[in-house]
Short mmCIF file of C-alpha atoms in Angstrom, two decimals:
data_model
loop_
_atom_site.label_atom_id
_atom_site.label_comp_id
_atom_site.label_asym_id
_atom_site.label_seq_id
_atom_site.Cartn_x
_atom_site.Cartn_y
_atom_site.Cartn_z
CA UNK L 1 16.08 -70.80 -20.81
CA UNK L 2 16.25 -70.85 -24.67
CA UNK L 3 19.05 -73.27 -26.63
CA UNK L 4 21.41 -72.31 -23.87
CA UNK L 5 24.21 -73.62 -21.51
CA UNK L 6 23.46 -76.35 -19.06
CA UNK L 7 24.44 -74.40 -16.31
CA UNK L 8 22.90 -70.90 -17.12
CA UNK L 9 19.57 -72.88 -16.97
CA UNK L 10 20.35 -74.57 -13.50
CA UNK L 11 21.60 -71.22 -12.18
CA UNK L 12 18.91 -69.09 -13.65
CA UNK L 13 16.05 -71.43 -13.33
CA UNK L 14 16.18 -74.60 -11.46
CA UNK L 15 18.15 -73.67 -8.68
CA UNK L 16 16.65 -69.96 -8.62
CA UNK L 17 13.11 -72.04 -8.07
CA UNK L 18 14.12 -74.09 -5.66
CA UNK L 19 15.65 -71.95 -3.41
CA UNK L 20 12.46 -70.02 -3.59
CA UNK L 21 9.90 -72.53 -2.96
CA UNK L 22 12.70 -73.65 0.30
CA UNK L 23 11.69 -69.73 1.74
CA UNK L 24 8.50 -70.09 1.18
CA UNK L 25 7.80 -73.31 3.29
CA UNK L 26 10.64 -71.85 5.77
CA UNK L 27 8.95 -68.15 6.21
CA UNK L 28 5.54 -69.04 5.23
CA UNK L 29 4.00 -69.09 8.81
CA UNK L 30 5.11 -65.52 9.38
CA UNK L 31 3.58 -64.40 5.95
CA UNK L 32 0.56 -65.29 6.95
CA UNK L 33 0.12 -63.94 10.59
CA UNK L 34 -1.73 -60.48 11.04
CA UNK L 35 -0.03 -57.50 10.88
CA UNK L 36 -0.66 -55.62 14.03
CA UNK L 37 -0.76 -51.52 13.30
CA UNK L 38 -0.48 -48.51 15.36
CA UNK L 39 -3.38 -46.74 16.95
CA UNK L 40 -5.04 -43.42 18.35
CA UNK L 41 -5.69 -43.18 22.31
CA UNK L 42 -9.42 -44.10 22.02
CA UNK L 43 -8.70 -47.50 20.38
CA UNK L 44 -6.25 -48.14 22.96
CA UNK L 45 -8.14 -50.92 24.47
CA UNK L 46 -8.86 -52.15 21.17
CA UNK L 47 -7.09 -54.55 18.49
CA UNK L 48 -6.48 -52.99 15.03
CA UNK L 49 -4.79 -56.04 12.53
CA UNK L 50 -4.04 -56.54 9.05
CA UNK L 51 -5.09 -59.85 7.26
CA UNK L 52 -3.88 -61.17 4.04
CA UNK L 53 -6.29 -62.96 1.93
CA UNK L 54 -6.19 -64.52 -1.45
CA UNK L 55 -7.78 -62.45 -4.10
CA UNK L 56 -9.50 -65.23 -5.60
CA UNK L 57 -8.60 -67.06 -9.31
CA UNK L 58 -5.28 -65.24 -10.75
CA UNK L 59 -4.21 -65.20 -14.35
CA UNK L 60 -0.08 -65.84 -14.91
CA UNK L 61 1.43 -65.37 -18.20
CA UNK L 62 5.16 -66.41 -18.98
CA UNK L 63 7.73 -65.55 -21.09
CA UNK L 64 9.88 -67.16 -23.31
CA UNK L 65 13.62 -66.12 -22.17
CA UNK L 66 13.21 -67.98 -18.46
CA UNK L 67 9.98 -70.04 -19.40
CA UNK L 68 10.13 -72.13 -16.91
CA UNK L 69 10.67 -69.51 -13.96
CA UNK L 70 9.16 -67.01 -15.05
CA UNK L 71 6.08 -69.14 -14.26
CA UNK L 72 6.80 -70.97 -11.34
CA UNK L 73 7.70 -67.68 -9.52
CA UNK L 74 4.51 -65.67 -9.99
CA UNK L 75 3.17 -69.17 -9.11
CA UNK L 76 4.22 -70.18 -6.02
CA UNK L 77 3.44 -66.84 -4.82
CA UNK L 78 0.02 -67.09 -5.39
CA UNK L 79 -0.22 -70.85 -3.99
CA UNK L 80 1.11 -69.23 -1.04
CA UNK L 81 -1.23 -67.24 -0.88
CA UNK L 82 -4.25 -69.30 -1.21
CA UNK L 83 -5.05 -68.54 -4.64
CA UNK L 84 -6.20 -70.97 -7.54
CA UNK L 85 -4.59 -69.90 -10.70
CA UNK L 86 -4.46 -70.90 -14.96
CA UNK L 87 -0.93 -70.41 -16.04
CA UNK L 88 -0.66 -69.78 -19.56
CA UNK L 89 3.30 -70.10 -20.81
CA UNK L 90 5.27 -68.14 -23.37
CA UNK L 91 4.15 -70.26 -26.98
CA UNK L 92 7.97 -69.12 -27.54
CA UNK L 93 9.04 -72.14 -25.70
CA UNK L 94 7.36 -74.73 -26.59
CA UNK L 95 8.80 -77.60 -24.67
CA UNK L 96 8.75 -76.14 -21.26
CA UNK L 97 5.28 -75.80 -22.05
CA UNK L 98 4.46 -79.58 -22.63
CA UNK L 99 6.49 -79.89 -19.41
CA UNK L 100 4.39 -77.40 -17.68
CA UNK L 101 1.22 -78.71 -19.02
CA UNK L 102 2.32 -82.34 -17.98
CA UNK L 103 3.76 -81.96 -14.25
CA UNK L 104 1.55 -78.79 -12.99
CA UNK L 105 -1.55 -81.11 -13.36
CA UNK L 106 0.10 -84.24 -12.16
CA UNK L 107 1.42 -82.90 -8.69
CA UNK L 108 -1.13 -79.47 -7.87
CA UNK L 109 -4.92 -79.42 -7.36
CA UNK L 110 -6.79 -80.04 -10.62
CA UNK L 111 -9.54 -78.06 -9.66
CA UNK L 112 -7.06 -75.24 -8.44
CA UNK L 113 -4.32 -75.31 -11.12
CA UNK L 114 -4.79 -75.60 -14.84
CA UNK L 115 -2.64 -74.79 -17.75
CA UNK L 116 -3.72 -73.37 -21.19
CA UNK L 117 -1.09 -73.35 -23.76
CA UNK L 118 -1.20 -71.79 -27.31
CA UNK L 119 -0.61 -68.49 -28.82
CA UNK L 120 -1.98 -64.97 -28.88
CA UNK L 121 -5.62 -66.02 -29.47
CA UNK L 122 -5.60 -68.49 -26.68
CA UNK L 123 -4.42 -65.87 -24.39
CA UNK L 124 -6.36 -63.22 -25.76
CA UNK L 125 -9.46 -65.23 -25.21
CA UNK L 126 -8.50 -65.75 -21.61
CA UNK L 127 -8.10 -62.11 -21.18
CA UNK L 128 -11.87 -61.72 -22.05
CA UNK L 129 -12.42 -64.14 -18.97
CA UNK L 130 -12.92 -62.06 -15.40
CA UNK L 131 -9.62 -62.98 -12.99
CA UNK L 132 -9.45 -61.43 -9.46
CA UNK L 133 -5.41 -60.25 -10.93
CA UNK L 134 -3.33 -60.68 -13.65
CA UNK L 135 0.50 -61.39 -13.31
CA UNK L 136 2.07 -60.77 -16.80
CA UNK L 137 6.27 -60.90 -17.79
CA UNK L 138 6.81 -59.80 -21.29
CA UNK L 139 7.44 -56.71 -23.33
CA UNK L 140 5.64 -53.35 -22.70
CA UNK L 141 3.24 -53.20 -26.16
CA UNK L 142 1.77 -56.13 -24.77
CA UNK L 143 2.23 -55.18 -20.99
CA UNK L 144 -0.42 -52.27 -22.55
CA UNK L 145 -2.88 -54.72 -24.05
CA UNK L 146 -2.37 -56.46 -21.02
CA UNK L 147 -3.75 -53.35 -18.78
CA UNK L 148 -6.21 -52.36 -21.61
CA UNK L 149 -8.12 -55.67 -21.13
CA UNK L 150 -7.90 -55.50 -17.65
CA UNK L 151 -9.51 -52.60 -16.97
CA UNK L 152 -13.07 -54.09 -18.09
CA UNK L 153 -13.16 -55.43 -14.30
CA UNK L 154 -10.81 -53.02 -12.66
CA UNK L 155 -8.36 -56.56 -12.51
CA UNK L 156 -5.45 -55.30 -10.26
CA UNK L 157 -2.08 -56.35 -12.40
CA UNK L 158 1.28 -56.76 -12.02
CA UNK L 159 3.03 -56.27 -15.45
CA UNK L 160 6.77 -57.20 -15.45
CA UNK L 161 7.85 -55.98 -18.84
CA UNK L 162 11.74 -54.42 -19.58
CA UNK L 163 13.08 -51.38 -21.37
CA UNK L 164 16.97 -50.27 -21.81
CA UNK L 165 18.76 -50.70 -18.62
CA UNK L 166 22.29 -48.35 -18.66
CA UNK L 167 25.47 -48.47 -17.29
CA UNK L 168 27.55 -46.17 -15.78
CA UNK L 169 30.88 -46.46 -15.46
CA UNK L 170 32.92 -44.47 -13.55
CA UNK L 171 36.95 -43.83 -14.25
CA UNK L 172 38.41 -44.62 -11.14
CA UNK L 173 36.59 -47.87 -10.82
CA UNK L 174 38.28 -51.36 -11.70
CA UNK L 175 38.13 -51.80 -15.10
CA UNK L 176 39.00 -55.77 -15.25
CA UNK L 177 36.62 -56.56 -12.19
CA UNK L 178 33.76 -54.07 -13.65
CA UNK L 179 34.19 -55.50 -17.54
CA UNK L 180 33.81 -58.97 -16.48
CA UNK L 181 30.73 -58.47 -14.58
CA UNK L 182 29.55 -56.10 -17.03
CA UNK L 183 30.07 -58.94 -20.37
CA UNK L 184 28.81 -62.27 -17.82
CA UNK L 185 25.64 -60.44 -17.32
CA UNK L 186 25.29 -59.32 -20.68
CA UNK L 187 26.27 -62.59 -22.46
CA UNK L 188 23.88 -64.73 -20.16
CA UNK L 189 21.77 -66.59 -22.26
CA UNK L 190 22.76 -64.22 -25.06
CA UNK L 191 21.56 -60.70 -23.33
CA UNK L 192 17.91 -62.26 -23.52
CA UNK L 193 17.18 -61.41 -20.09
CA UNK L 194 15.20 -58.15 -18.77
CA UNK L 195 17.74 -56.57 -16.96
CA UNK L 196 20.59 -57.36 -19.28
CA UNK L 197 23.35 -54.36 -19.26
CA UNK L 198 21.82 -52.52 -22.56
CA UNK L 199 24.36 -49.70 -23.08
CA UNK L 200 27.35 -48.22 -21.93
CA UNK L 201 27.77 -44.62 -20.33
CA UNK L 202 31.66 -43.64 -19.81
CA UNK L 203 34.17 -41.28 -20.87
CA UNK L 204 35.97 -41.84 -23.91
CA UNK L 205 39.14 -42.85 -21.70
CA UNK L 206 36.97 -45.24 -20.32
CA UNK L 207 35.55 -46.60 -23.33
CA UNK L 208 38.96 -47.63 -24.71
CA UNK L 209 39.51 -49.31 -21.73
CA UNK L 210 36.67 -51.13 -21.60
CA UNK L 211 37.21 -52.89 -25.29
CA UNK L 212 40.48 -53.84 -24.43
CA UNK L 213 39.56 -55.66 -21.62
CA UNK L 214 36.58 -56.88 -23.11
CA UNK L 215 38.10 -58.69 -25.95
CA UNK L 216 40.20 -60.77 -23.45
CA UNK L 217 37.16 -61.05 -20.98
CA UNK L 218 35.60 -62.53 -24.17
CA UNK L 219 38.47 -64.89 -25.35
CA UNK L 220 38.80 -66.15 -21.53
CA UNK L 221 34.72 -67.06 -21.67
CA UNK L 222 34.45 -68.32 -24.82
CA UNK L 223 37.27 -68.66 -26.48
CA UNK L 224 38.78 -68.02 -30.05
CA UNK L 225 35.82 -69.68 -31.45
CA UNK L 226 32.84 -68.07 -29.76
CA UNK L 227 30.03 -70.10 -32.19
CA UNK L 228 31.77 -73.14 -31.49
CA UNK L 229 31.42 -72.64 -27.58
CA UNK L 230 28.84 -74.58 -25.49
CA UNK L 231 28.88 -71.77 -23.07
CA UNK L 232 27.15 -69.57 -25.35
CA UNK L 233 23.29 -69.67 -25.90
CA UNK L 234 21.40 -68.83 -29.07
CA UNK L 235 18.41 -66.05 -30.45
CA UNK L 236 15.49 -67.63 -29.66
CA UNK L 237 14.13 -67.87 -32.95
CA UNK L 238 14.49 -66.25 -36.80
CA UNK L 239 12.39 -63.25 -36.12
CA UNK L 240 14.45 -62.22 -33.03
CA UNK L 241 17.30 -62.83 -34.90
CA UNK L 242 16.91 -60.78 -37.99
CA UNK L 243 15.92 -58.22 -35.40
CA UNK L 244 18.60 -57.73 -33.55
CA UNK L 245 21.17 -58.38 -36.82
CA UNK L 246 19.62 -55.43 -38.10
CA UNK L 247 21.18 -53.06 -35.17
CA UNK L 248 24.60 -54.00 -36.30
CA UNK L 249 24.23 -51.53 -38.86
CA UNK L 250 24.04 -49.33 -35.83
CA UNK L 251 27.93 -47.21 -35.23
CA UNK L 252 30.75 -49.01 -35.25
CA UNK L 253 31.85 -52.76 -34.67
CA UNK L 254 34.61 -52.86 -32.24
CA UNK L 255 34.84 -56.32 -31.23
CA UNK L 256 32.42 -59.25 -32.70
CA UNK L 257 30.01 -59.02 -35.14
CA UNK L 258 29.59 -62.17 -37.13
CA UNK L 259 26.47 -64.38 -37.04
CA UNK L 260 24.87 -67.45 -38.46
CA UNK L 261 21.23 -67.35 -39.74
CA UNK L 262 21.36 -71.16 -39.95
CA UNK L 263 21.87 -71.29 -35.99
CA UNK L 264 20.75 -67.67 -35.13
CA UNK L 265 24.29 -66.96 -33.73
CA UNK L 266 25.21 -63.98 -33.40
CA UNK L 267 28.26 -63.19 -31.63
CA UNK L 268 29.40 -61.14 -28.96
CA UNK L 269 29.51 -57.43 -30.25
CA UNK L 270 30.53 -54.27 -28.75
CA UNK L 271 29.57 -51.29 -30.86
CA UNK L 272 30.94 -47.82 -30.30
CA UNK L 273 30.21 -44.22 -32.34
CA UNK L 274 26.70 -44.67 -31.64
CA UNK L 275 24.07 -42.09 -32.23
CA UNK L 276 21.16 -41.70 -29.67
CA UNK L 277 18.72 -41.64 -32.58
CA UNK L 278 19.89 -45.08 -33.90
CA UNK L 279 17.76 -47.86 -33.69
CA UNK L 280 19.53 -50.14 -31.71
CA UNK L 281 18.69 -47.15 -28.57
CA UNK L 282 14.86 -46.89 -29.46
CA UNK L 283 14.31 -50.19 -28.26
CA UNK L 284 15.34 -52.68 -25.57
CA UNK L 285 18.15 -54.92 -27.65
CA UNK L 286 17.92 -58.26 -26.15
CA UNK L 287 20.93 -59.60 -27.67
CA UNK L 288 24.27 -59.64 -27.44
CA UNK L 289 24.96 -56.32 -28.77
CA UNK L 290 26.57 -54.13 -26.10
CA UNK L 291 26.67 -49.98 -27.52
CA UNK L 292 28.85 -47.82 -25.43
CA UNK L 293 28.25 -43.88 -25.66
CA UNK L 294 30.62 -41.38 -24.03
CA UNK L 295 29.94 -39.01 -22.19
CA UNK L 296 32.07 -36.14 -20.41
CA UNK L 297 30.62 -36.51 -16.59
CA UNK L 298 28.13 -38.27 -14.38
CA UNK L 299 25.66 -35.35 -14.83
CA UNK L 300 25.74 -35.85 -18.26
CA UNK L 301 25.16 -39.68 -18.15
CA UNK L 302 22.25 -38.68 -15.61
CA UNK L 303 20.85 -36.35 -18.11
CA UNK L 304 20.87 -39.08 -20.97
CA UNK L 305 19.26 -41.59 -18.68
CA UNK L 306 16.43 -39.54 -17.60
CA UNK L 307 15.65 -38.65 -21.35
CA UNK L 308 14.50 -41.91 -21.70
CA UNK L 309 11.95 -44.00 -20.28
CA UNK L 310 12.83 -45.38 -17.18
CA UNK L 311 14.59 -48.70 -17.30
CA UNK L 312 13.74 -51.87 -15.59
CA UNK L 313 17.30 -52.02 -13.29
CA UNK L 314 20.59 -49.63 -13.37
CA UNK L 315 23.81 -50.55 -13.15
CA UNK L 316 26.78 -48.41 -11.78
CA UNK L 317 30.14 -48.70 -11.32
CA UNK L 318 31.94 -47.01 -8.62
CA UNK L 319 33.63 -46.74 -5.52
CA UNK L 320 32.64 -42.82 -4.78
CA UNK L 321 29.66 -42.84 -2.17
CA UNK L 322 29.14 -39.35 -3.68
CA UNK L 323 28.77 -40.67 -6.81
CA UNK L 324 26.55 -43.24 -5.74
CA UNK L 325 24.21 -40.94 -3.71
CA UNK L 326 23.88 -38.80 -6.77
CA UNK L 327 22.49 -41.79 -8.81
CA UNK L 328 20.22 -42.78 -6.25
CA UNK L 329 18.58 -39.51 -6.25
CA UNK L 330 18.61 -37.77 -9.69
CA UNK L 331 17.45 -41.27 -11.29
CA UNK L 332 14.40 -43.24 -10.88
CA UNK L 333 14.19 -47.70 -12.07
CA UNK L 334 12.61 -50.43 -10.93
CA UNK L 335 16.21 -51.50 -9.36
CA UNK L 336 19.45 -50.36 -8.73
CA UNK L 337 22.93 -52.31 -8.94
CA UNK L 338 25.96 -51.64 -7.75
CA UNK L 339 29.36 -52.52 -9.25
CA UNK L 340 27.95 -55.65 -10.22
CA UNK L 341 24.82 -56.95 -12.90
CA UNK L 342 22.17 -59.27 -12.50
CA UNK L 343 23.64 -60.39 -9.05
CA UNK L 344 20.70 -58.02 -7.06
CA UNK L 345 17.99 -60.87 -8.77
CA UNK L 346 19.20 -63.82 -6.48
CA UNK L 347 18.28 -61.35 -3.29
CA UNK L 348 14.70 -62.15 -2.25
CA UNK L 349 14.50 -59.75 0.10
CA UNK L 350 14.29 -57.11 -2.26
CA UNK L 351 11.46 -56.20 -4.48
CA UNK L 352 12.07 -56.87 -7.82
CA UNK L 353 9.68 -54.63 -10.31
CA UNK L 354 9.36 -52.14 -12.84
CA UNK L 355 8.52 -48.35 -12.89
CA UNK L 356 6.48 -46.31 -15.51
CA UNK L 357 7.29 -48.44 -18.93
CA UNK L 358 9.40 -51.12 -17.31
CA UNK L 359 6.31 -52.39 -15.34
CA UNK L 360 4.18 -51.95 -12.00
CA UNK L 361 4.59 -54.13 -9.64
CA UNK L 362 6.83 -56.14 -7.58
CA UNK L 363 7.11 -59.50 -6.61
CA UNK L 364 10.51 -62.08 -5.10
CA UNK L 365 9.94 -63.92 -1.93
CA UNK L 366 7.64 -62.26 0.39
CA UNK L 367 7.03 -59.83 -2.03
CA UNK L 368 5.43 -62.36 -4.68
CA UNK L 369 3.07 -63.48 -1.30
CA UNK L 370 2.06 -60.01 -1.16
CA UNK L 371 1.58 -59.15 -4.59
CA UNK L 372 -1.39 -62.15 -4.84
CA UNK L 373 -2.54 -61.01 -0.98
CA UNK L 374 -5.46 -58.51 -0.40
CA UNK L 375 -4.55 -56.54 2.68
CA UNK L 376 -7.62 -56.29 4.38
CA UNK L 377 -8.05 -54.22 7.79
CA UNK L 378 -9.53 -55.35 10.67
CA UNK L 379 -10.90 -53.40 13.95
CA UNK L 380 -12.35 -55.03 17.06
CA UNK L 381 -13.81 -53.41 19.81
CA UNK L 382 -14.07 -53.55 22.88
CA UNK L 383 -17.34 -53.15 24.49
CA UNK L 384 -16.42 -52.61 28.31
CA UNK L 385 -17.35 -49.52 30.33
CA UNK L 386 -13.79 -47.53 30.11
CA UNK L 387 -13.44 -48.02 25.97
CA UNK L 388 -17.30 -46.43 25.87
CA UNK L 389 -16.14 -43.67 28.64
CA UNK L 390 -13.31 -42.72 26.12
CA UNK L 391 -14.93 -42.07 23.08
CA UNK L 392 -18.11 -40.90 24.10
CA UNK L 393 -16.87 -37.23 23.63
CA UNK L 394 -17.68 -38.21 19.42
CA UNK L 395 -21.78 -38.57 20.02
CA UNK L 396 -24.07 -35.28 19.59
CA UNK L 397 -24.82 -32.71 21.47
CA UNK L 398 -21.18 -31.75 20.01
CA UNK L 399 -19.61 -28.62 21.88
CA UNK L 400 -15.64 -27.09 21.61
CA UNK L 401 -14.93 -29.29 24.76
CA UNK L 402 -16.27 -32.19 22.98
CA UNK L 403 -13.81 -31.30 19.92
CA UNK L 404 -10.64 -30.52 22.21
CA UNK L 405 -11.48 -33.92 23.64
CA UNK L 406 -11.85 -35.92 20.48
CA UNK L 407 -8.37 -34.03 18.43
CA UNK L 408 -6.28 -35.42 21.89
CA UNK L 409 -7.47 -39.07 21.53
CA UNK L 410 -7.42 -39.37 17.80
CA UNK L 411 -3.92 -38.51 17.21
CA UNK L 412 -1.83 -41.62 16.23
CA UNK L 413 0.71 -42.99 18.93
CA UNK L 414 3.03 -45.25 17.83
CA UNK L 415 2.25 -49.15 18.72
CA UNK L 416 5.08 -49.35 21.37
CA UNK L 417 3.03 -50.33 24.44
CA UNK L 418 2.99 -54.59 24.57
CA UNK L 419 -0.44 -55.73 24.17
CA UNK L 420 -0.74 -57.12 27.95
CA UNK L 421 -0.70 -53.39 29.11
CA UNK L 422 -4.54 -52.51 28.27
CA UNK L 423 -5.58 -55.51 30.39
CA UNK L 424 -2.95 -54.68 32.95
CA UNK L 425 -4.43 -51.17 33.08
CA UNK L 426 -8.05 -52.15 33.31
CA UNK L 427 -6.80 -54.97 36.30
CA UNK L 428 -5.28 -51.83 38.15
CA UNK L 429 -8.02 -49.78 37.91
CA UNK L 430 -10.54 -52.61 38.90
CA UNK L 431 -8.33 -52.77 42.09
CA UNK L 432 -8.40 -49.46 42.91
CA UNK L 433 -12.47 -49.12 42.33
CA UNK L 434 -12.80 -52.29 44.46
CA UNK L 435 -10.39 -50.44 46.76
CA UNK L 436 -12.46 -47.32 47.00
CA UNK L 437 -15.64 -49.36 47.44
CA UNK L 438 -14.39 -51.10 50.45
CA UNK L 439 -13.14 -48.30 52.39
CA UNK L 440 -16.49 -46.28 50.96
CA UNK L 441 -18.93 -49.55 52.29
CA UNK L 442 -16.22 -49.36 55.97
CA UNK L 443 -17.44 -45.76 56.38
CA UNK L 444 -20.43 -46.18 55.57
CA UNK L 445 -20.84 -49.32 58.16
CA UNK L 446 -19.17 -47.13 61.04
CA UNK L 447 -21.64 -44.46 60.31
CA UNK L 448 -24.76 -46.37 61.09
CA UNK L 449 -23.64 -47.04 64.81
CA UNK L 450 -23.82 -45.27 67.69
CA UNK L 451 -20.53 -43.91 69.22
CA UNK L 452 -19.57 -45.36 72.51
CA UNK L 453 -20.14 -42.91 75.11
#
């Protein structure tokens, strides 16, 4: 994390890590098992499996806003999954990179693990290298360049970029509970986080509401002195900074809007009587700028979201299932939160990824194992006498019998029957052809002696 609180960089990164690399060693032996599959009637006897393997040597690039996690995520994902890999961190943050380049060499295989630190040459002269994938967090021009370069191998990527992720809020929701979450997830480590809240959907009711609240949200969290708070981080460096100054021009200021070029502070802002053809709404703010736009209804909020490219997470707030259901279905992001932000990133059950400019992809937990895993199928045959009977009906001379045959057996059945059947079958009907031999060798015995008289 970049010039920010002590304890947004333990929550966010150390602790996020840790808990990670604790699931993998916990779940890892079930990762790697096969993955049995269902199967058609002639491969009943048969074993159909799914194997992971490692793809081979994988490229990881970092980012500057989590540099440190952002890394060791992708990472231990593809140590899990037997890959070797050259991590090359954001040049953004310099001093997690030192780190990185000290302690990745000093505790993982050096043959296996290397670092390469630098700036846009280095990594553009690594792209011109030939990786078996490509894991890249960042913004979406480069997440382009990114693909561009890949495609001279047909490199599988996963590019976890960002875009503008909305909010909806809806009127009957709780305004003090939803603002709070709402300005914590925006304000963590100054909105320089992918799925920071970007804007505001709600009703003009709302919207009053909401900067009420917020401007004693924002006295409770960092009090009357916001610059002077050690709970608030900083722009990462000038360049960002003049950036996202610029977009104060954008609407109104309703609460906020001083900064400090000398510590590129800028302070918590909410802007309001914003115009969707502003600049601070043709790109992803990353900042502490929060714009709220009102709308009359959810379908109208829907409509305004799907003008736009879709965002990297959405956040909604509301108690109506309806509501909800309507979201879920007339939007499409990578993620979706409910009634809360940036919580659904400490779940690693669930896939975290982009969709169409916010990225391809997915990795967290499991899914980072399978993201650097090549899923590769495996048949075995039998070769025993009743497995041959079965599937015979597929050699030449073919006839309609032949084809009735063959469209009963290769329709899939679902993988329900425990794998001891087959072999239980095959016992059974070794008993009853021993059974039918005995009493056919009996008759057969009888028959070659003369009947008493």
């Amino acid at each position: 994390m970049i010039c920010g609180p002590r304890t947004e960089a333990l929550l966010a990164e150390v602790e996020t890590t840790k808990n990670q690399i604790n699931g993998a060693l916990y779940d890892i032996y079930k990762w790697v098992q096969p993955e049995k599959t269902e199967k058609n009637l002639i491969l009943m006897l048969d074993k159909t499996y799914i194997v992971p393997q490692p793809y081979g040597v994988v490229l990881i690039i970092g980012a500057w806003n989590y540099p440190f996690l952002l890394v060791s995520s992708p990472l231990l994902g593809a140590i899990a999954a037997g890959n070797c890999a050259i991590v090359k961190p954001s040049e953004k943050a310099p001093e997690t990179s030192k780190i990185l380049k000290k302690l990745i060499p000093q505790y993982l295989h050096k043959e296996c693990y290397h670092v390469v630190t630098g700036g846009v040459s280095e990594t553009t002269s690594l792209l011109k290298e030939r990786f078996d994938y490509i894991f890249y967090t960042g913004s979406p021009p480069v997440g382009k360049k990114i693909r561009e370069a890949s495609n001279k191998y047909l490199t599988p990527v996963t590019l976890e970029l960002g875009g503008k992720s909305p909010v909806y809020i809806d009127d009957e929701v709780d305004m003090e509970l939803a603002v709070k979450r709402i300005v914590w997830g925006k304000m963590l480590n100054l909105g320089q986080t992918c799925v920071a809240p970007d804007y505001v959907l709600c009703s003009k009711k709302t919207e009053a509401r909401f900067i009420e609240i917020a401007k004693k949200t924002l006295l409770e969290f960092f009090g009357e002195d916001p610059e002077s708070s050690p709970d608030l981080a900083r722009i990462v460096n000038e360049d960002h900074f003049h950036r996202v100054v610029k977009f104060l021009s954008c609407g109104k200021i309703a609460v906020g809007g001083d900064y400090n070029a000398k510590e590129n502070y800028i302070a918590p802002t909410i802007l309001i009587d914003v115009k969707e053809t502003d600049s601070v709404m043709q790109e992803e703010i990353f900042g502490p700028l929060l714009p709220i736009i009102t709308v009359q209804s959810p379908d109208e909020a829907i409509e305004f979201i799907n003008k736009r490219e879709k965002p990297l997470t959405l956040y909604l707030f509301t108690t109506n299932k309806d509501l909800l259901r309507k979201f879920e279905i007339s939007t499409s992001s990578g993620s979706m939160c409910v009634n809360d932000t940036m919580v659904h990133l400490s779940v690693d059950t669930l896939p975290f990824g982009g969709v169409g400019m916010s990225g391809m992809g997915t990795y967290q937990g499991k899914y980072t194992f399978d993201t650097f895993s090549h899923k590769r199928s495996v048949l075995v045959r039998s070769l025993n006498v009743f497995g041959e009977y079965m599937g015979k009906a597929r050699y030449p001379p073919y006839s309609e019998t032949k084809n009735k045959i063959l469209k009963t057996f290769l329709v899939k059945r679902p993988n329900i029957i425990p794998s001891f059947v087959p072999k239980l079958l095959i016992f059974l009907l070794g008993m009853i052809a021993a059974f039918i031999l005995k009493e056919v060798l009996e008759l057969s015995s009888n028959g070659s002696h003369p009947r008493p008289l």
